[in-house]
Structure formats: C-alpha cells, structure tokens
XYZ file of C-alpha atoms in Angstrom:
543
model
C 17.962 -65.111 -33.400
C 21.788 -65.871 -32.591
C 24.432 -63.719 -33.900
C 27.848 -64.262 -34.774
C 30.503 -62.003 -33.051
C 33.470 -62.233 -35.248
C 37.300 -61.085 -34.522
C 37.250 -57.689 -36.254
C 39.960 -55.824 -38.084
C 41.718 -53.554 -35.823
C 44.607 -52.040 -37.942
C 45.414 -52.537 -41.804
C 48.179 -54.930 -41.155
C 46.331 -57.525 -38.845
C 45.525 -61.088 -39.495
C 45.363 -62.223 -36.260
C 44.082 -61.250 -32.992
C 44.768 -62.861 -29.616
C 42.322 -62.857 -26.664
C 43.869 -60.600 -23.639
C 41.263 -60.411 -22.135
C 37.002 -61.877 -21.814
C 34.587 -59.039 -20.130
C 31.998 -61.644 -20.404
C 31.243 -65.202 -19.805
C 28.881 -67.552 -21.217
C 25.722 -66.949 -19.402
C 25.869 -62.898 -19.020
C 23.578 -60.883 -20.260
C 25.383 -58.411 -23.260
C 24.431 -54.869 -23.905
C 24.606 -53.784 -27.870
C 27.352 -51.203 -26.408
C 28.925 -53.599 -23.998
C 32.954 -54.347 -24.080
C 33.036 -58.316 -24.587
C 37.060 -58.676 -24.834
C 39.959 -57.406 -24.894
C 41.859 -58.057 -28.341
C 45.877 -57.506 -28.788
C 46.322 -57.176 -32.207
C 50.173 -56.691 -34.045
C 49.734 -53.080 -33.138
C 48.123 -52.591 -29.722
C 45.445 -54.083 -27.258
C 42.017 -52.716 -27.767
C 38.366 -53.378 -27.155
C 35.476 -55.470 -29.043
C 32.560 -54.258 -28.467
C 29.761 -56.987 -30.011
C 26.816 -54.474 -30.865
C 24.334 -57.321 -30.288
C 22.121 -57.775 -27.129
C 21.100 -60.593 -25.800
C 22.732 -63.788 -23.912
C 26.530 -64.868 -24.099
C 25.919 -68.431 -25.242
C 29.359 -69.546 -26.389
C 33.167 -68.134 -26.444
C 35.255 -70.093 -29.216
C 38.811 -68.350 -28.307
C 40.013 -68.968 -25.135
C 42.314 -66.293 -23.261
C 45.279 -65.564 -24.303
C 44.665 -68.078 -27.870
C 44.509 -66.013 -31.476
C 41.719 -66.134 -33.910
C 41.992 -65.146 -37.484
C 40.246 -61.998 -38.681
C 36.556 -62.780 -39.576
C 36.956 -65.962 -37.106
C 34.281 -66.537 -34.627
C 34.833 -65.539 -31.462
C 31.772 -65.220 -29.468
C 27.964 -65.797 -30.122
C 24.859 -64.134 -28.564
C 21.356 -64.552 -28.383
C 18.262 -66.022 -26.504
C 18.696 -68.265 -23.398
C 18.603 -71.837 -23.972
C 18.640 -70.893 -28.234
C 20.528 -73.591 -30.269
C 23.194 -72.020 -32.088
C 25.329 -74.824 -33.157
C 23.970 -74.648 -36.709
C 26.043 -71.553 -36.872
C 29.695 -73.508 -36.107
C 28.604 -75.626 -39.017
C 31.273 -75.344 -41.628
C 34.546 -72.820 -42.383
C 32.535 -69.968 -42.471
C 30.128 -69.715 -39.257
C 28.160 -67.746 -40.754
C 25.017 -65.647 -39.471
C 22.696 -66.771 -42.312
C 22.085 -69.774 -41.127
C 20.107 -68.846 -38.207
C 17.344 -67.707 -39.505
C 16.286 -71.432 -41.529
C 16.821 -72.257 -37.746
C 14.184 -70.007 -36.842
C 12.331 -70.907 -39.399
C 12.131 -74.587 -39.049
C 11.058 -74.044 -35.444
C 6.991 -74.207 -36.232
C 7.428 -77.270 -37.937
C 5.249 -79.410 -35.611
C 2.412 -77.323 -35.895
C 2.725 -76.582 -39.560
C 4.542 -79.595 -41.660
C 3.321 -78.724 -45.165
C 5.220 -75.673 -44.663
C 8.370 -76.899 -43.755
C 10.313 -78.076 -47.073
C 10.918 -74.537 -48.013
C 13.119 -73.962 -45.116
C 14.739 -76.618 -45.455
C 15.469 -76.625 -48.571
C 16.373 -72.490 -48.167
C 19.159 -73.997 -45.516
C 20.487 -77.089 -47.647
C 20.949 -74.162 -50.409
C 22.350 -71.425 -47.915
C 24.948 -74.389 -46.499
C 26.002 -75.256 -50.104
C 26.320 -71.585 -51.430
C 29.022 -71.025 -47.976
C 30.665 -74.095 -48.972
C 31.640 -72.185 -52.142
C 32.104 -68.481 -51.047
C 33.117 -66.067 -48.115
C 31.019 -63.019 -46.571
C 32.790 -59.826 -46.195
C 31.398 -57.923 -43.636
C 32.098 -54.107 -42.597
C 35.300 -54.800 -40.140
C 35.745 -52.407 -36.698
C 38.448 -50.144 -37.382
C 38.499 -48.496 -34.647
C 37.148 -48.516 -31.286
C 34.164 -45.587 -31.245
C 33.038 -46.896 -34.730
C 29.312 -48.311 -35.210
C 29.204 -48.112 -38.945
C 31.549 -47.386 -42.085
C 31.264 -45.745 -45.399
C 32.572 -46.904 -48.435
C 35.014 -43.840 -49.854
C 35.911 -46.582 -53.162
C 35.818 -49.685 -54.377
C 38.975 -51.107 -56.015
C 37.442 -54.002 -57.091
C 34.390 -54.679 -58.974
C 31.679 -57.779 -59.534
C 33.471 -60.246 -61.904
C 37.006 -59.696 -60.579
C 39.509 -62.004 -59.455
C 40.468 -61.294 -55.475
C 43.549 -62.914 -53.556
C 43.005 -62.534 -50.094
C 45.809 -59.877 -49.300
C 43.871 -57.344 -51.992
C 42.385 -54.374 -51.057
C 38.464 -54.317 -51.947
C 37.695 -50.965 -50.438
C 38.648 -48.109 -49.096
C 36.148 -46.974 -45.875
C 35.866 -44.329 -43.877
C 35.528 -44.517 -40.091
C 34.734 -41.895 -37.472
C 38.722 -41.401 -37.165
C 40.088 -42.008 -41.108
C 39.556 -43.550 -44.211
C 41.127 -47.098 -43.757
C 41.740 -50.267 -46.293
C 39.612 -53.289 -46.021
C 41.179 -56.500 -46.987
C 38.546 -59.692 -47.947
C 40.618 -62.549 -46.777
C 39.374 -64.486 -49.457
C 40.382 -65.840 -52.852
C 38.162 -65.823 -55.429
C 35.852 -63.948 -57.691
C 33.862 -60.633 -56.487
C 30.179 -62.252 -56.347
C 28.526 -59.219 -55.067
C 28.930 -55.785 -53.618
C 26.430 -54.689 -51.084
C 27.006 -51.238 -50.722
C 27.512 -48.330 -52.956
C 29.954 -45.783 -53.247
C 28.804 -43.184 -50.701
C 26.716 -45.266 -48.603
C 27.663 -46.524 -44.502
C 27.270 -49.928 -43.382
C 26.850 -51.236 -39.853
C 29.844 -52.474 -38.459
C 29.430 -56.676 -39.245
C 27.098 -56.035 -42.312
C 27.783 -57.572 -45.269
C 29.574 -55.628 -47.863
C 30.894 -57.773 -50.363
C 30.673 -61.553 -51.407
C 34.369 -63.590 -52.620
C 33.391 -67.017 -53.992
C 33.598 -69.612 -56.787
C 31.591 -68.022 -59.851
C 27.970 -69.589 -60.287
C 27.310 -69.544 -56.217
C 24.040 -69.123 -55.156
C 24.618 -65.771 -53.680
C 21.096 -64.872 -53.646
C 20.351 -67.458 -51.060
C 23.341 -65.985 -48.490
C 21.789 -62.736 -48.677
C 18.243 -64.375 -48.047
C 19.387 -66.250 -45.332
C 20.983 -62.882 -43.329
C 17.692 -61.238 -43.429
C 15.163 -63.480 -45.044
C 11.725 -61.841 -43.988
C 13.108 -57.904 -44.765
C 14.589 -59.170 -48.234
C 10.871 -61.085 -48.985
C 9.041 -58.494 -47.506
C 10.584 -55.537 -50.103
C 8.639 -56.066 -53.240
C 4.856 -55.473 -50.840
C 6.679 -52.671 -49.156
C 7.966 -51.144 -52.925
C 4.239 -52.162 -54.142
C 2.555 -50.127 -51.222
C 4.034 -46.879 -51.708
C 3.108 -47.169 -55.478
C -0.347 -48.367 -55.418
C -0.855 -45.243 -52.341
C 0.608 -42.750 -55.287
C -1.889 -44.222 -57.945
C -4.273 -43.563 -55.300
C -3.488 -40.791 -54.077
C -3.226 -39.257 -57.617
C -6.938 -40.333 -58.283
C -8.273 -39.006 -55.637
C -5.844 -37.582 -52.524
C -7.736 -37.080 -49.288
C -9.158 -40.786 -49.574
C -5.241 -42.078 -49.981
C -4.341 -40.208 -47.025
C -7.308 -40.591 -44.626
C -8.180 -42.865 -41.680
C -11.345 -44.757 -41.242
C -12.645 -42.335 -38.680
C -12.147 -39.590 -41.781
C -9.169 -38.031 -39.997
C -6.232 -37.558 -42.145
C -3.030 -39.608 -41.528
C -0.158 -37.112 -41.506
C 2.648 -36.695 -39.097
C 2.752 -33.574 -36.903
C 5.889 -32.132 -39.165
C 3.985 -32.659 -41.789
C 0.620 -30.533 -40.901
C 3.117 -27.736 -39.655
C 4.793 -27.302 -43.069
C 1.954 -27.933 -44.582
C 0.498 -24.907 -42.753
C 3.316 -22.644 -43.349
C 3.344 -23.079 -46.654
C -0.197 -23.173 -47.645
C -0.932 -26.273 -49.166
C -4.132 -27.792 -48.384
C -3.222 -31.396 -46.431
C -5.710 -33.073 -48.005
C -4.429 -32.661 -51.841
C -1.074 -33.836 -50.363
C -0.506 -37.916 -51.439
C 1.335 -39.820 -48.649
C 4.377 -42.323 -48.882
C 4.653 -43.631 -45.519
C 3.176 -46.587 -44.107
C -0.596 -46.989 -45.178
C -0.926 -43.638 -47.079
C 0.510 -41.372 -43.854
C 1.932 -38.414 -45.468
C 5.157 -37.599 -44.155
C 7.707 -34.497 -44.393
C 8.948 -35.460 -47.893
C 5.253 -35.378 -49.017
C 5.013 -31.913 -48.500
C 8.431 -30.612 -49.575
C 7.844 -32.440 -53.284
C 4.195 -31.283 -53.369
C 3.266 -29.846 -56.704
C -0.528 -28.206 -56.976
C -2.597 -29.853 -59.896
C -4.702 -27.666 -62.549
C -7.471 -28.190 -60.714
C -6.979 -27.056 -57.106
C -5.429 -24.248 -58.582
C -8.070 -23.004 -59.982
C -9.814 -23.647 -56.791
C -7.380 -21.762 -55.090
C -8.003 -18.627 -57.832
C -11.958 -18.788 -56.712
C -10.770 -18.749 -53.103
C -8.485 -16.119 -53.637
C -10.402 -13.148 -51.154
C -10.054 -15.149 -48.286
C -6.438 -15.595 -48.923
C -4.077 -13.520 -46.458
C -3.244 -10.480 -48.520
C 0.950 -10.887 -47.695
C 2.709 -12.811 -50.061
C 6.237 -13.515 -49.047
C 8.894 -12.514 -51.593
C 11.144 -15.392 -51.727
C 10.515 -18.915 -49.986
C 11.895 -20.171 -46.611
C 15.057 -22.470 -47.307
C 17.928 -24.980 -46.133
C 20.533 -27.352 -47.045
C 20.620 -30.736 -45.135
C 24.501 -31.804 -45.056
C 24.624 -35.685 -43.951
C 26.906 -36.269 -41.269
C 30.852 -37.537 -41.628
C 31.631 -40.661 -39.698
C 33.792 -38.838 -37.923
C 31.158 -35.791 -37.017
C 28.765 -38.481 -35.592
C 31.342 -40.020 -33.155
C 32.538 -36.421 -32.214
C 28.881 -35.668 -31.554
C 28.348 -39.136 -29.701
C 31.390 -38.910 -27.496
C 31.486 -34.943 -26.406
C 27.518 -35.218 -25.417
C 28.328 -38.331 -23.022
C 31.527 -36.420 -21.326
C 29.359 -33.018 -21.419
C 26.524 -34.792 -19.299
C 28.270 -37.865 -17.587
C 30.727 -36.004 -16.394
C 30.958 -33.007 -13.573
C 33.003 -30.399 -15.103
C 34.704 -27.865 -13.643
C 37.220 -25.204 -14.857
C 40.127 -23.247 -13.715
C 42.185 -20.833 -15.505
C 45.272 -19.297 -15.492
C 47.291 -16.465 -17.383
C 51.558 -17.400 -17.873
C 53.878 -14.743 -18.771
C 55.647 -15.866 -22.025
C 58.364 -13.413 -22.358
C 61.084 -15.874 -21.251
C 59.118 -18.601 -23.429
C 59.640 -16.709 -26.504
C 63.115 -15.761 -25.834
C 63.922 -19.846 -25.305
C 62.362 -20.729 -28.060
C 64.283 -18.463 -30.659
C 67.140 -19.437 -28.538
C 66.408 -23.631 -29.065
C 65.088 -23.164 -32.849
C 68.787 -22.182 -34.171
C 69.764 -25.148 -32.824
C 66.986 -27.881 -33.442
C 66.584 -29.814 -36.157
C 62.918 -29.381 -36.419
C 61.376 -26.305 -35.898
C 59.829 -25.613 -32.066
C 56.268 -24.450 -31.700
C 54.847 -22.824 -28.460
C 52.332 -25.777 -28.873
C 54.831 -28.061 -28.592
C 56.688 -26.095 -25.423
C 53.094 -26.542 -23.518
C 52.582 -30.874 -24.563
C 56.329 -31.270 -22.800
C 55.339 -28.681 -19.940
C 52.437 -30.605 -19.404
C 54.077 -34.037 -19.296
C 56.588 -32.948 -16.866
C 53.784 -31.802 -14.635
C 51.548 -34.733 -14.739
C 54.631 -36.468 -13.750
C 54.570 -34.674 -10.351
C 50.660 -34.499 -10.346
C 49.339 -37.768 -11.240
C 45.713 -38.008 -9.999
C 45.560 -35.553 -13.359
C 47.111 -37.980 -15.561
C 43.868 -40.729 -14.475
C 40.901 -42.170 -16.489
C 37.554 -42.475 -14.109
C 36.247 -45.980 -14.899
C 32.438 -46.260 -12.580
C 33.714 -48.265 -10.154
C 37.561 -47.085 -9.744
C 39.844 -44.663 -11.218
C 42.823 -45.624 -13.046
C 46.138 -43.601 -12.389
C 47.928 -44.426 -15.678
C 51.620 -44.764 -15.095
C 52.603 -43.518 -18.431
C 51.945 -39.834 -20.006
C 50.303 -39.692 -23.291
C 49.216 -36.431 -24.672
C 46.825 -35.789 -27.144
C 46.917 -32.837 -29.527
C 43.683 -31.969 -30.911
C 43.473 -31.127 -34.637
C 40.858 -29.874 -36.782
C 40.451 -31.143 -40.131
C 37.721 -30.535 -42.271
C 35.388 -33.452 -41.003
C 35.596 -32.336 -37.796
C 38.401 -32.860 -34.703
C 40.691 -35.693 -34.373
C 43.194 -36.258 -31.472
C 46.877 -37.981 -32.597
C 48.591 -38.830 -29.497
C 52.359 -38.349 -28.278
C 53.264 -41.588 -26.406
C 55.831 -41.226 -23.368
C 56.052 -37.635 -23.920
C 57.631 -37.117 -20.602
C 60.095 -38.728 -21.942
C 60.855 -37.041 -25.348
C 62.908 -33.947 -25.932
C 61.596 -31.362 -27.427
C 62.466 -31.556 -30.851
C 61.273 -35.525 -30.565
C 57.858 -33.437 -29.179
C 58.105 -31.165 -32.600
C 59.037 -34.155 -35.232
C 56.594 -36.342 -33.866
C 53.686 -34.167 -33.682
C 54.139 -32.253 -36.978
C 53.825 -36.283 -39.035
C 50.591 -37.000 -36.878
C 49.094 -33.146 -38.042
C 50.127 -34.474 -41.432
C 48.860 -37.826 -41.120
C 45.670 -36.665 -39.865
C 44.939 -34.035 -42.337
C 45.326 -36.561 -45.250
C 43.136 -39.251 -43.211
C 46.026 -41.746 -43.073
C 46.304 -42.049 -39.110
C 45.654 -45.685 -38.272
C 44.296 -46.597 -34.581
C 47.618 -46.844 -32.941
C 47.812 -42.777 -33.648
C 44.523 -41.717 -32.179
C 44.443 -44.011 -29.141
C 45.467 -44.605 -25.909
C 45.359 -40.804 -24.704
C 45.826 -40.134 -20.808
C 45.481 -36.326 -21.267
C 44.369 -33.902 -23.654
C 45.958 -30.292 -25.409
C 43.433 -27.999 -27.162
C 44.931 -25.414 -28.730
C 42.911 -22.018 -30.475
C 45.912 -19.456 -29.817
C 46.467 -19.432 -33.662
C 43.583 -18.593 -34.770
C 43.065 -15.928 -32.426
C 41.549 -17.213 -30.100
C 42.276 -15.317 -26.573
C 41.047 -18.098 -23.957
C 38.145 -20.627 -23.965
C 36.859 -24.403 -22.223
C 36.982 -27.702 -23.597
C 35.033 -30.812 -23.480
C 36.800 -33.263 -21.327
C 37.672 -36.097 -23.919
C 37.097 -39.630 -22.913
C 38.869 -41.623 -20.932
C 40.820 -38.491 -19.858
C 40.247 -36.408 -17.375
C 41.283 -33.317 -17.929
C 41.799 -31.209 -20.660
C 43.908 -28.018 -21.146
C 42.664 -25.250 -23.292
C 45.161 -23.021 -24.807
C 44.617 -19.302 -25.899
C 47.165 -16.780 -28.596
C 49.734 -14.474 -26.807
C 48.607 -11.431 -26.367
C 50.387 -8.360 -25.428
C 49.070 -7.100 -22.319
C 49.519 -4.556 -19.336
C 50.402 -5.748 -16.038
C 51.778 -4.369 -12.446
C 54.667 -5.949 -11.392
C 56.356 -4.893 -8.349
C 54.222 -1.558 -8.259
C 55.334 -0.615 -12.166
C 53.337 -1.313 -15.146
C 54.626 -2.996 -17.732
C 53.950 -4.879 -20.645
C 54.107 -8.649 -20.433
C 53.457 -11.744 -23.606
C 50.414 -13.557 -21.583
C 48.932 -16.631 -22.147
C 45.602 -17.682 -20.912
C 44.953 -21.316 -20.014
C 41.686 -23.239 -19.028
C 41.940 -26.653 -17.551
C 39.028 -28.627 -17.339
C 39.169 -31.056 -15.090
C 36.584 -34.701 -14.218
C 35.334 -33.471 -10.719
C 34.683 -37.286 -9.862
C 38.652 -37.969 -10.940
C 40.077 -34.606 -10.051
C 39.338 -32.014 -7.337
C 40.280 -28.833 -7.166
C 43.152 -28.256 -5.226
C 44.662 -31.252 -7.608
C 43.740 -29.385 -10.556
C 45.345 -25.864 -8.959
C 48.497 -27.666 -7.992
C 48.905 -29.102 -11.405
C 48.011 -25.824 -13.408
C 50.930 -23.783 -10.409
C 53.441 -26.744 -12.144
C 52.867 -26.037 -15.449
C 52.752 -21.900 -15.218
C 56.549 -22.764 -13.804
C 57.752 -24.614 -16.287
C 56.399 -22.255 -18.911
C 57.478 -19.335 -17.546
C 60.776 -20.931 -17.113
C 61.490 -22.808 -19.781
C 65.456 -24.120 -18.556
C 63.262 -25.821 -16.287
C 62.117 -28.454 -18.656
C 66.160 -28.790 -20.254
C 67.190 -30.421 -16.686
C-alpha cells in the first residue's frame, strides 16, 4: 500500500517548509530510516526522514519550492502501484489507499466489490468535510510522540493557529498546532500514550462527518479485525476457566506457553497447566503467570501433595518495578548504542593545572556581568582550539568527512528524563560572558523542557562535564555527528613535582574521545596540547 509522506512540523512557529534539498528521486528504493530531503524551515535546515519503505513513486515539491505543513511532499510504495487516488482532493490523504487495495480483486470476485466502493465514495466525502491531524516530527531523532495534554477536547471549536496538544519528543515537550478550522471530531490518543510519528491523533471537521469511515479507511482490516481478536482472548478465559490445560494445549497435547513463561512458572511454583493463556490461540504468556491466582481446588491438591513439596519456603517473594521509557530515554538509548558500536573509539587524557584558571576567573567575575563558570572557561578554550585543530571540529559521513567551518559546542545537561545537549553557536566567536549568558538560558530552557530544535541541533563538538558532582575523571560516548567529545572531571587538590620540589597544584583531568575513522591520534594529542595552554593560561583566550 502507498503512503503519504507529508511536510512535517519542524519548530512551533512553522507553516511552511521549503525543499533545500531531495536525497531521493522517483524510482529509488527508501529505507524506513532513510533521509528523503532536506527541509529549511523559518528556523533552520533539517532532515525528513519518511519512516516508510518501499519505492519513491512521486515528489510533489520541487527544490527549492515551499509546501505547507501537513502538505504532501513525497509518496512511497510498490513499483508500478497507482497512487493517484491519494492526490485526489485538499487533503491527500492515506486512507484512501487501502479501498484501492481493496478494489483490486474485483475481476475475480464482483459480488464483493460494492462494499469497497461504497467504503471509498464515503471515505472521499467524510475528507471533503474534515482534516487528519497526524503526530508531526519535531525533531530530527524522533520516531514517535506522547501526548503530555490535551487543550482541546471532542466537541470544541478549533481555529487553525490553536494549540490541540502539548507532546513530548525525545528532546522536549513541544505544541502541536491542527491547521484546521473546525470542530474537534475525534481524539486518537490518550493522555499518556505515544503515537508514531504521521499517526493520526486528532480529527478537525464539520460536525456530523463520517469520521468512522477515515479511521476505517487508514487501517481497515486491523480496525475490522478487533472485535474477533477482543472475542478470542475472552472465549480462551471462559475456557480456560472451565477447564485450563485443554485452553492452553496443542493438538499434539503439548502445552502452548512461551519459554518466559515456563521459567516463571517454575520459579514460582505454579503448575503450567492450571495457568489460562491470553495470547494468540490460548498460548500463555508472561502476564499469565504474574496475574495467576490458585483456585479452591488445586489448592487443596496442592495440600495432598504437600510431602513432596521442597521443604524451603522463601520469606518474602522475588520483585520489580517496570518504569516505561521517556521519549527522550529511548533516543538517548538509540543514538549512544549506534556511536558505541559504529564507531572506533579511542581515548586520551590529560591532567591541566588550574591554579592560574582560578585566579582569572575571580579576577573576570568582578567585572562580568554574568557570573563565569570553569565550565564555561573550558567551551571557549575548546573553541579556540578547534579553530587551530580542525580535523577535530569534523562529522564522519560513510563516504567523506565533513570539516565544518563553524564551531558549535554542545554542553551536555542532565535533566531528569535523561541527557540533553543545548548548543553554543559560533562560540569561537563569543566572549566569555556571551559563553556564560548564553549557556546558563539553554540549562534553564532545558530543565523546564522548553528548548525547541534550533537549541539542541547542529552540534560540531561536544562538552561533558561531571566535575560538580564529584566526579574526578571519566569517558564519554562520542555523540553523533561529532566526533569527539571532551570529558571533564572536579578540581582536585593534588601533589605534584615541579622543577624537583613538590608542591601542591588545582588539577583537572580531561578525557577526549575521539572518532578513530575522523580523528587519529596525533590530531587528537595536538588538539588536547592546545587546549591544556589555553587553560592553564587563561590571558591567552582575552587576545
């Protein structure tokens, strides 16, 4: 079936995007993870990525031309698969495909074909009348959303610059705007719950539209199919409850259980077959077991049984809490387990003496209008030095590396869903206190979720820093498309010999991690000999 790829929202003030740039041209094969286009938007150019796979049958926005949010830009599917029906009308909607699909057989099986047809004539009519809101990509890593709030609920009036919902992405929580005037028709996902990026979420129409046949048209066998699939599970418990083993066994007398199932079964001591299953045809599944609750009878089965019973009993019960992954925690997981194992790491470290550090920045914090941090002393270190090293300051991209000619440093900051990366654009070029003013509203920003895409993108190097928490030196993971990263430790008193007398020095440990198909490491060395100067003279950086 052909799907839709539609021009997504890329910040909360964008209407509009224009084309920079196609990846792809009708005819090539698309990956669901595959960048299709380039997209400049009102805040900055980034990627659409379709999440379908299939064929690139048609491009509807040339390069360099805008399309509106929502707008079609692109559709996939099979070679040679008609997907004109999907132009049809204002809307261009998916929904239509599958009455296409459907009125395929028609040859061999007239009788059956009015329903179709009269499923599309109703589908067309009912998008005459109303617009699909589907979950927008807010930023570039994100595959799905979850809705934080709806400010709107079914019956209320909309005007297309309203906010319907508030969503939260693997970077922040974000506004989604429906385009659309009208009444809300029908919300598709609950507080609390994600949505694939392109799903419907909502419905905006005239009231009395047919919305029912929209949602049967975007995934008619599923939606018909859900009443057998609710049946089955009941009819297995009714079963099951009458008489277990038979609910849960194969016709060869084995019983249908998945391995996790039999092993906490085992551990726990419940007899497998007394267990009713949920899963597809009676399988009992992991959930099976966990809500198991012995009957009267088996019990006293159990009671006759009772000398061949193990004679420990456990005092308490084994015990965990499943906590469903953030957005955000998924996309940190995703990204840092493709840079961990795509890329060759390697690591160098270095110890600076501060003392002259601290004494500048007492020196420069009576005088600045924002206060200094060491953190920010080491981001405009840095971007001097990447300056004079730039095979650091690259991206590796498969088939050449990219020397980026500008310096943007990202300053890693935990929050409590996890780590988020604002960026400090030009910071090479920024004093100090610019450095300090700057990077205290993104910590803000980010700790309150309000960073928008333009704040977390667009990174050409990376600054970890654990000194305040103690933290005396460690390694980061490389993160993507940089290629190094610098790891910062605390200041620590500590002895060393210098020129044959010991004394006691303010030393910071630092651990750069460097891309070793980017960066080698003499590059690396050279750029982490740069930095140790300018940190352990600071004037260095004033001139």
């Amino acid at each position: 079936m052909a799907e839709v790829i539609r021009m997504p929202l890329l910040s909360d003030t964008m209407t509009e995007g224009v084309i920079a740039e196609w990846h792809k041209k009708v005819g090539d094969q698309v990956k669901a993870d595959d960048v299709i286009a380039e997209v400049e938007t009102d805040k900055a150019t980034m990627e659409v990525i379709g999440y379908v796979e299939g064929t690139l049958l048609y491009i509807g926005v040339e390069k360099g031309k805008a399309a509106k949010v929502n707008g079609i830009i692109a559709i996939v599917g099979k070679p040679g698969e008609d997907y004109k029906p999907l132009l049809e009308g204002n809307s261009g909607d998916t929904a239509a495909a599958p009455a296409q699909q459907a009125a395929a057989p028609a040859p061999q099986a007239a009788p059956a074909a009015a329903a179709p047809a009269a499923d599309d004539a109703a589908l067309k009519e009912a998008l005459k009348n109303a617009s699909v809101i589907r979950m927008p990509l807010l930023s570039d890593t994100m595959t799905e959303g979850k809705i934080v709030a709806w400010n709107k609920k079914v019956g209320d009036v909309v005007k297309s610059d309203d906010v319907l919902a508030e969503v939260e992405t693997d970077k922040a929580t974000m506004e989604v705007i429906g385009y659309a005037d009208g009444t809300l028709l029908y919300v598709g996902v609950k507080e609390g719950e994600a949505a694939k990026v392109n799903g419907i979420i909502a419905i905006v129409g005239k009231p009395g539209t047919n919305v029912d046949a929209i949602l049967a048209g975007e995934n008619a066998a599923p939606a018909k199919a859900a009443p057998a699939e609710a049946a089955a599970p009941a009819a297995t418990s009714a079963a099951a409850s009458a008489e277990a083993p038979a609910a849960a066994t194969s016709s060869d007398g084995r019983v249908k259980a998945s391995p996790l199932a039999r092993k906490l079964a085992a551990e726990k001591g419940i007899d497998i077959n007394q267990v009713a299953g949920s899963g597809d045809n009676g399988r009992i599944v992991k959930k099976d077991v966990d809500n198991f609750v012995p009957a009267a009878a088996p019990a006293a089965k159990t009671g006759a049984a009772a000398p061949s019973a193990p004679a420990f009993v456990p005092a308490g019960q084994e015990g965990y809490t499943d906590t469903p992954l953030s957005q955000m925690r998924k996309v940190i997981a995703k990204r840092l387990s493709e840079s961990k194992f795509t890329a060759p790491h390697f690591y160098l470290k270095i110890d600076v003496n501060m003392d002259k550090a601290m004494d500048a920045r007492k020196a420069i914090n009576e005088v600045s209008p924002v206060k200094i941090s060491f953190n920010d002393m080491v981001i405009k270190a840095c971007a001097l030095a990447l300056r004079q090293h730039p095979d650091v300051n690259s991206s590796w991209m498969g088939d050449f590396i990219r020397h980026n000619q500008h310096v943007h440093i990202g300053s890693a900051v935990a929050i409590e869903d996890g780590l988020i990366v604002p960026v400090i654009r030009f910071a090479d070029q920024k004093t100090l206190s610019q450095i300090a003013g700057e990077a205290k509203g993104l910590y803000d920003k980010a700790k309150n979720k309000k960073l928008q895409p333009q704040d977390f993108s667009g990174n050409t190097f990376t600054v970890s820093n654990l000194g305040m928490l103690g933290i005396d030196e460690f390694t980061a993971i490389i993160n993507p498309p940089d290629s190094a990263i610098l790891a910062v430790g605390g200041i620590k008193e500590t002895a060393i010999v210098e020129k044959g007398q010991v004394k006691i020095a303010n030393i910071m440990k630092l651990t750069l991690s460097c891309d070793h198909r980017s960066v080698d490491g003499a590059v690396g060395a050279r750029f982490l000999a740069t930095l140790k100067t300018y940190l352990e003279n600071p004037v260095t950086m004033l001139v």
